[in-house]
Short mmCIF file of C-alpha atoms in Angstrom, two decimals:
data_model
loop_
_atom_site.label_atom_id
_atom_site.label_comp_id
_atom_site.label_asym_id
_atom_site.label_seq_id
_atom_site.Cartn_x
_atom_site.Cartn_y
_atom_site.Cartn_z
CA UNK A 1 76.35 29.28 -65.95
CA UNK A 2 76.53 32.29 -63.80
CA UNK A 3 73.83 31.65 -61.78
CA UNK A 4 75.79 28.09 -61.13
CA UNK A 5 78.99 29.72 -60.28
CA UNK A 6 77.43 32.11 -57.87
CA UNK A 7 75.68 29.54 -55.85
CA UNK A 8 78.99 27.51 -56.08
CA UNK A 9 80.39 30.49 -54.03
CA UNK A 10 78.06 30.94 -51.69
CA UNK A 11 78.11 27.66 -50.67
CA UNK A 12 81.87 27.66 -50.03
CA UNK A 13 81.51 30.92 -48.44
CA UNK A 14 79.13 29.65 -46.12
CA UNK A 15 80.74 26.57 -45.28
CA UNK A 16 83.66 28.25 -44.10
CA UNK A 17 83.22 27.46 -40.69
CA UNK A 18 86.36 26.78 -37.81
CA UNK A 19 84.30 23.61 -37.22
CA UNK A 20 83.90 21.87 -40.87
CA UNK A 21 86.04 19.51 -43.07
CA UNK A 22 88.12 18.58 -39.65
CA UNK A 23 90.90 16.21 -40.25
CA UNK A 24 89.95 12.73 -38.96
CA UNK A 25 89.90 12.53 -34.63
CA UNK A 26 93.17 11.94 -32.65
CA UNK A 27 94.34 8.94 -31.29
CA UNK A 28 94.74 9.48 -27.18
CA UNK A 29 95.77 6.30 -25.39
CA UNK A 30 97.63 5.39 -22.13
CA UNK A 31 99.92 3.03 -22.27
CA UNK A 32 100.59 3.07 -18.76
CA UNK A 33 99.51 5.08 -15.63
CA UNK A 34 102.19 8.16 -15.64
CA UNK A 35 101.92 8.35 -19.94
CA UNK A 36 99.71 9.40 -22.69
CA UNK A 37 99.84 8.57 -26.42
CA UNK A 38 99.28 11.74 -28.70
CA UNK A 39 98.59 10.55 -32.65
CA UNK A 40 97.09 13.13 -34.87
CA UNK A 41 96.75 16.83 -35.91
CA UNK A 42 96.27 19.43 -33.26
CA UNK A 43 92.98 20.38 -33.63
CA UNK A 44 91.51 22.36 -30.35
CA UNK A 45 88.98 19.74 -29.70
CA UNK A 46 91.28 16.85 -29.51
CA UNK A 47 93.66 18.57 -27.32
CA UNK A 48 90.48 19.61 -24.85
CA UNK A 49 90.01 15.42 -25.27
CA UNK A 50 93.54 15.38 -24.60
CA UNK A 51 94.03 17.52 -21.08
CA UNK A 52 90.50 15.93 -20.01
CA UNK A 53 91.96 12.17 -19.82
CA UNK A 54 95.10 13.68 -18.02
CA UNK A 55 92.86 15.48 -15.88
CA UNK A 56 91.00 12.28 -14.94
CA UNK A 57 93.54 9.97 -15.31
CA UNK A 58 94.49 7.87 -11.47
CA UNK A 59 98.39 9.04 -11.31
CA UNK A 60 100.28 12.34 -12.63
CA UNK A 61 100.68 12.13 -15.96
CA UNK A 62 104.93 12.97 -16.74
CA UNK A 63 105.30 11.84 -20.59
CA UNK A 64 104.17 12.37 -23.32
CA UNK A 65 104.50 10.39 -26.80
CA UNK A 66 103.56 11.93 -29.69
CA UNK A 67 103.08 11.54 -33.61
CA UNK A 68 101.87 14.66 -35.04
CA UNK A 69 102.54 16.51 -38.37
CA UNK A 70 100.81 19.65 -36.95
CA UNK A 71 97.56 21.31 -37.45
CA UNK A 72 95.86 24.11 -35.65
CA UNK A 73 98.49 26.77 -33.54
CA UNK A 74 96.08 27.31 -31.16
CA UNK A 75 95.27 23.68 -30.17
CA UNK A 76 99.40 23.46 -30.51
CA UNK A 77 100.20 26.63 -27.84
CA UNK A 78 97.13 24.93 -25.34
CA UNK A 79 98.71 21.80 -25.35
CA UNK A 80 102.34 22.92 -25.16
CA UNK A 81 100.92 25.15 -22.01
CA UNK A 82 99.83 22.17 -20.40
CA UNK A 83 103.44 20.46 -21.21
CA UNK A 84 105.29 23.27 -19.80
CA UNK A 85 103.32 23.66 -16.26
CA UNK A 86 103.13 19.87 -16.11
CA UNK A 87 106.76 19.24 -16.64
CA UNK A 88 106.24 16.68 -19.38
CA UNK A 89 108.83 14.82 -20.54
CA UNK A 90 108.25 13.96 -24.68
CA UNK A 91 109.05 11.37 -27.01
CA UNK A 92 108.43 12.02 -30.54
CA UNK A 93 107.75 9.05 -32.01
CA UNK A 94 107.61 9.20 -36.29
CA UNK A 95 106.84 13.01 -36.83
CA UNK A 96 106.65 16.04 -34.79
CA UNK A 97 106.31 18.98 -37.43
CA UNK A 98 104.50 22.40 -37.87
CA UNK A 99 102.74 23.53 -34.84
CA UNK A 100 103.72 20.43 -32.73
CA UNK A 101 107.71 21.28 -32.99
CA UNK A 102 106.67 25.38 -32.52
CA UNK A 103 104.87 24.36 -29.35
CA UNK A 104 104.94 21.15 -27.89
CA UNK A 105 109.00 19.92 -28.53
CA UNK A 106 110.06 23.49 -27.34
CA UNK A 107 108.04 23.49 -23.97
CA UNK A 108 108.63 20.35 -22.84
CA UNK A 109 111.20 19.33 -19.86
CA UNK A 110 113.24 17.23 -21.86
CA UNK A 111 112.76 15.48 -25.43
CA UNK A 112 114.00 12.33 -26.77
CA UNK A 113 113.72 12.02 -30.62
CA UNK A 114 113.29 8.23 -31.69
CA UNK A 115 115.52 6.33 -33.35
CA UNK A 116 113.59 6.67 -37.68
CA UNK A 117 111.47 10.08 -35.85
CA UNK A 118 112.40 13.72 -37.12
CA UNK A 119 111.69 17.42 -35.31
CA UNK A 120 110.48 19.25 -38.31
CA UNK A 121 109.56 23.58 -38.37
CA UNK A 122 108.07 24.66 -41.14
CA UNK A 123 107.25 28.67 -39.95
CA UNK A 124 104.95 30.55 -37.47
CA UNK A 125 103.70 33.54 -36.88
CA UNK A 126 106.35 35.95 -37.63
CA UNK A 127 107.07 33.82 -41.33
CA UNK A 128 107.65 36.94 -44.01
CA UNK A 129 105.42 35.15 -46.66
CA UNK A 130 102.09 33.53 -46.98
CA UNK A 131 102.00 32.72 -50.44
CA UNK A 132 98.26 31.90 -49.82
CA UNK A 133 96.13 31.19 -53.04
CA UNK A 134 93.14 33.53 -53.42
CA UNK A 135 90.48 30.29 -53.13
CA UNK A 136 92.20 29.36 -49.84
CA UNK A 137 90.14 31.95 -48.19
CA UNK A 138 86.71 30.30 -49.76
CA UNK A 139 87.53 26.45 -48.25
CA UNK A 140 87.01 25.67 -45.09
CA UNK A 141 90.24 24.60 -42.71
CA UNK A 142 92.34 25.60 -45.62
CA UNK A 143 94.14 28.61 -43.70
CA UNK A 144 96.82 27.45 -41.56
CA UNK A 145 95.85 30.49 -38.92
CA UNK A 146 92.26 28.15 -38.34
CA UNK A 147 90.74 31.53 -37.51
CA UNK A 148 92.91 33.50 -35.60
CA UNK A 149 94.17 36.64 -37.20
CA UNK A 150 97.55 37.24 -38.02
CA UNK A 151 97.57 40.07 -35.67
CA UNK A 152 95.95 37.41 -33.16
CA UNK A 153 98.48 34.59 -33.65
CA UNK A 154 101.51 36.99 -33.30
CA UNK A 155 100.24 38.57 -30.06
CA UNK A 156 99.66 34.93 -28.55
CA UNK A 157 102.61 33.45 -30.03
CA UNK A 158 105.20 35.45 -28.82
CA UNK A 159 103.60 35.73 -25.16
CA UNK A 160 103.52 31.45 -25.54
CA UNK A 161 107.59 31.87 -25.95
CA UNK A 162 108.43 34.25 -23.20
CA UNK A 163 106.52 32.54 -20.68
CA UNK A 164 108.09 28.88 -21.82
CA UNK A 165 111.56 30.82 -22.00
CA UNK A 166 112.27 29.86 -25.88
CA UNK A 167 113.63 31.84 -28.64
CA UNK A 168 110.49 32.65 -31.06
CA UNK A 169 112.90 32.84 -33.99
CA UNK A 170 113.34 28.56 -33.88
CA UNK A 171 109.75 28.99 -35.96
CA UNK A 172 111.29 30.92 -38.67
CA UNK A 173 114.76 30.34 -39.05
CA UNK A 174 114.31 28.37 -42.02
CA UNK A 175 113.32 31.03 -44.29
CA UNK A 176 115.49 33.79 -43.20
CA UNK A 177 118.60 35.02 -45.26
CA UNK A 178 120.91 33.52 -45.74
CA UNK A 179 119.97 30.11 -43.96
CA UNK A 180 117.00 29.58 -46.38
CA UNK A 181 119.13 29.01 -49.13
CA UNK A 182 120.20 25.64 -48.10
CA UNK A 183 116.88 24.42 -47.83
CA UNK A 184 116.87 23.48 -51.24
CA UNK A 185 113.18 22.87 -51.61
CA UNK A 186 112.82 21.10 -48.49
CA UNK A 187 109.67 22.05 -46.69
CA UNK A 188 110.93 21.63 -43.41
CA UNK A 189 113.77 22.45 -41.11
CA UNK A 190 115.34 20.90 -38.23
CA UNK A 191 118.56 22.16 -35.98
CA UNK A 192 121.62 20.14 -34.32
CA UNK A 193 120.83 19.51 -30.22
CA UNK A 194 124.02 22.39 -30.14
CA UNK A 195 122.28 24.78 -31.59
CA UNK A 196 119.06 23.93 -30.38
CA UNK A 197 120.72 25.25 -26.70
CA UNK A 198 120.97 28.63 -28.10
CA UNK A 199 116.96 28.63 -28.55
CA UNK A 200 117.34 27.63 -25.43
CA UNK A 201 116.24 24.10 -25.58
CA UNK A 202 118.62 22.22 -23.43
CA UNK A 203 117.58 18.92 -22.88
CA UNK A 204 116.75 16.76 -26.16
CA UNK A 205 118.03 13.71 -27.31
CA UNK A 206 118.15 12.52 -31.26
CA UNK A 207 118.48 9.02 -32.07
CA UNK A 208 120.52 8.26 -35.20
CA UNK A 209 118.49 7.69 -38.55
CA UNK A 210 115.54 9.75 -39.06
CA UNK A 211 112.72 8.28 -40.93
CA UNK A 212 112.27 11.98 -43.38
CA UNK A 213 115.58 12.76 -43.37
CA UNK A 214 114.91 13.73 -46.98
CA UNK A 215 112.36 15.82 -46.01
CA UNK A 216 114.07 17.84 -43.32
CA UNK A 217 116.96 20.05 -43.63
CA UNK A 218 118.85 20.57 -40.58
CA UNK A 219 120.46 23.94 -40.78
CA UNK A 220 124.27 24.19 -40.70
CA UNK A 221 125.65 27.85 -38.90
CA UNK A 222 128.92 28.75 -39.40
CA UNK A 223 130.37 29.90 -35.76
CA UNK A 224 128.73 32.96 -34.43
CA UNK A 225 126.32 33.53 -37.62
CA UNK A 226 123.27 32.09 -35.14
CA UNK A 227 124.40 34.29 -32.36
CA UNK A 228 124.50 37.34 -34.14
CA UNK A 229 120.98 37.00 -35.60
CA UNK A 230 119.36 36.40 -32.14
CA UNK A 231 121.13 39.36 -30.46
CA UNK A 232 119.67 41.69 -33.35
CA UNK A 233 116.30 39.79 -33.91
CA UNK A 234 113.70 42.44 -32.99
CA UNK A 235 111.21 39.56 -32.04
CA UNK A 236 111.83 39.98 -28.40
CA UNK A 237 109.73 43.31 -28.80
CA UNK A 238 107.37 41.71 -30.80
CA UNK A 239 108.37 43.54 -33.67
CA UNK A 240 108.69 41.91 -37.53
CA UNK A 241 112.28 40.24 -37.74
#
């Protein structure tokens, strides 16, 4: 029995590779000659597929639709670099959640949420807790970080936000007090296109209905609550909010 267990954990140890267990390939089409179709997590590999077909595609690509419940931060921050230099326009389409919203929805020139589509955050980076289990460390792909340190993903993430010119606190303002407590088990957050210009995100458009409304809290500030918290946020010197 011991002898089984040990072998059990070597075997998980050593699969615990960035490159195993990967969630199922993205779906990249082009529905036209100026767009490209995004569906899937955003693994590194399928973003590289991602900026390749852009870079070979006959026209400028300007748009960008996109169906993604997150995935990998780093594959997120490439592709929202390439969003933000490129001047792509996005349309969510279903879900944009995780690292999609942290880094694709806030560096794009202009969003437009479909009509039954939600903007979901669910943390980054700076989030105060983890709450990893111990045998998250032994399966492969199981930590959200997908091998960057948390020292790692801090550095990069908040240089990713002052270069795109967004507040890094829209990643976390779902579980700071007092706003967390109307989250009410809710797994992820959203914000009204009001407050959203405070992040300073100017130019997205929600249609009516969203498909997980249930799902997604949008956060309600009374007046001034929002602005006080960003002018004493200690994020802009990359210090722990």
């Amino acid at each position: 029995m011991y002898r089984s267990v040990c072998s059990l954990i070597l075997l998980l140890l050593g699969g615990c590779a960035c490159t195993t267990h990967l969630p199922p390939k993205a779906d990249i089409t082009m529905p036209d000659a100026h767009t490209l179709r995004f569906k899937g997590d955003t693994r590194i590999d399928d973003v590289k597929r991602l900026l390749a077909v852009a870079e070979d595609a006959p026209e400028p690509i300007s748009r960008l639709v996109i169906t993604s419940a997150g995935g990998n931060p780093t594959g997120g921050m490439m592709l929202g670099e390439w969003v933000h230099k490129q001047q792509i326009e996005l349309e969510v389409s279903g879900i944009c959640a995780g690292s999609c919203a942290n880094y694709i929805f806030t560096a794009a020139k202009s969003v437009k949420v479909n009509a039954d589509s939600v903007v979901g955050f669910s943390g980054g980076a700076w989030q105060q807790h983890w709450d990893k289990p111990w045998y998250t460390f032994l399966i492969p792909d199981a930590d959200p970080h997908k091998c960057l340190s948390v020292v790692e993903w801090r550095q990069r993430e908040s240089a990713f936000f002052r270069h795109i010119g967004v507040r890094e606190e829209i990643t976390i303002m779902g579980q700071v007090a007092p706003f967390n407590q109307q989250l009410s088990g809710k797994g992820l957050w959203s914000y009204q296109a009001e407050d959203l210009s405070k992040f300073g995100l100017h130019q997205v458009y929600f249609a009516a209905k969203p498909l997980l409304q249930s799902q997604v809290q949008i956060l309600q500030f009374t007046p001034g609550a929002l602005e006080d918290y960003l002018a004493s946020s200690r994020l802009q010197q990359g210090a722990a909010p």
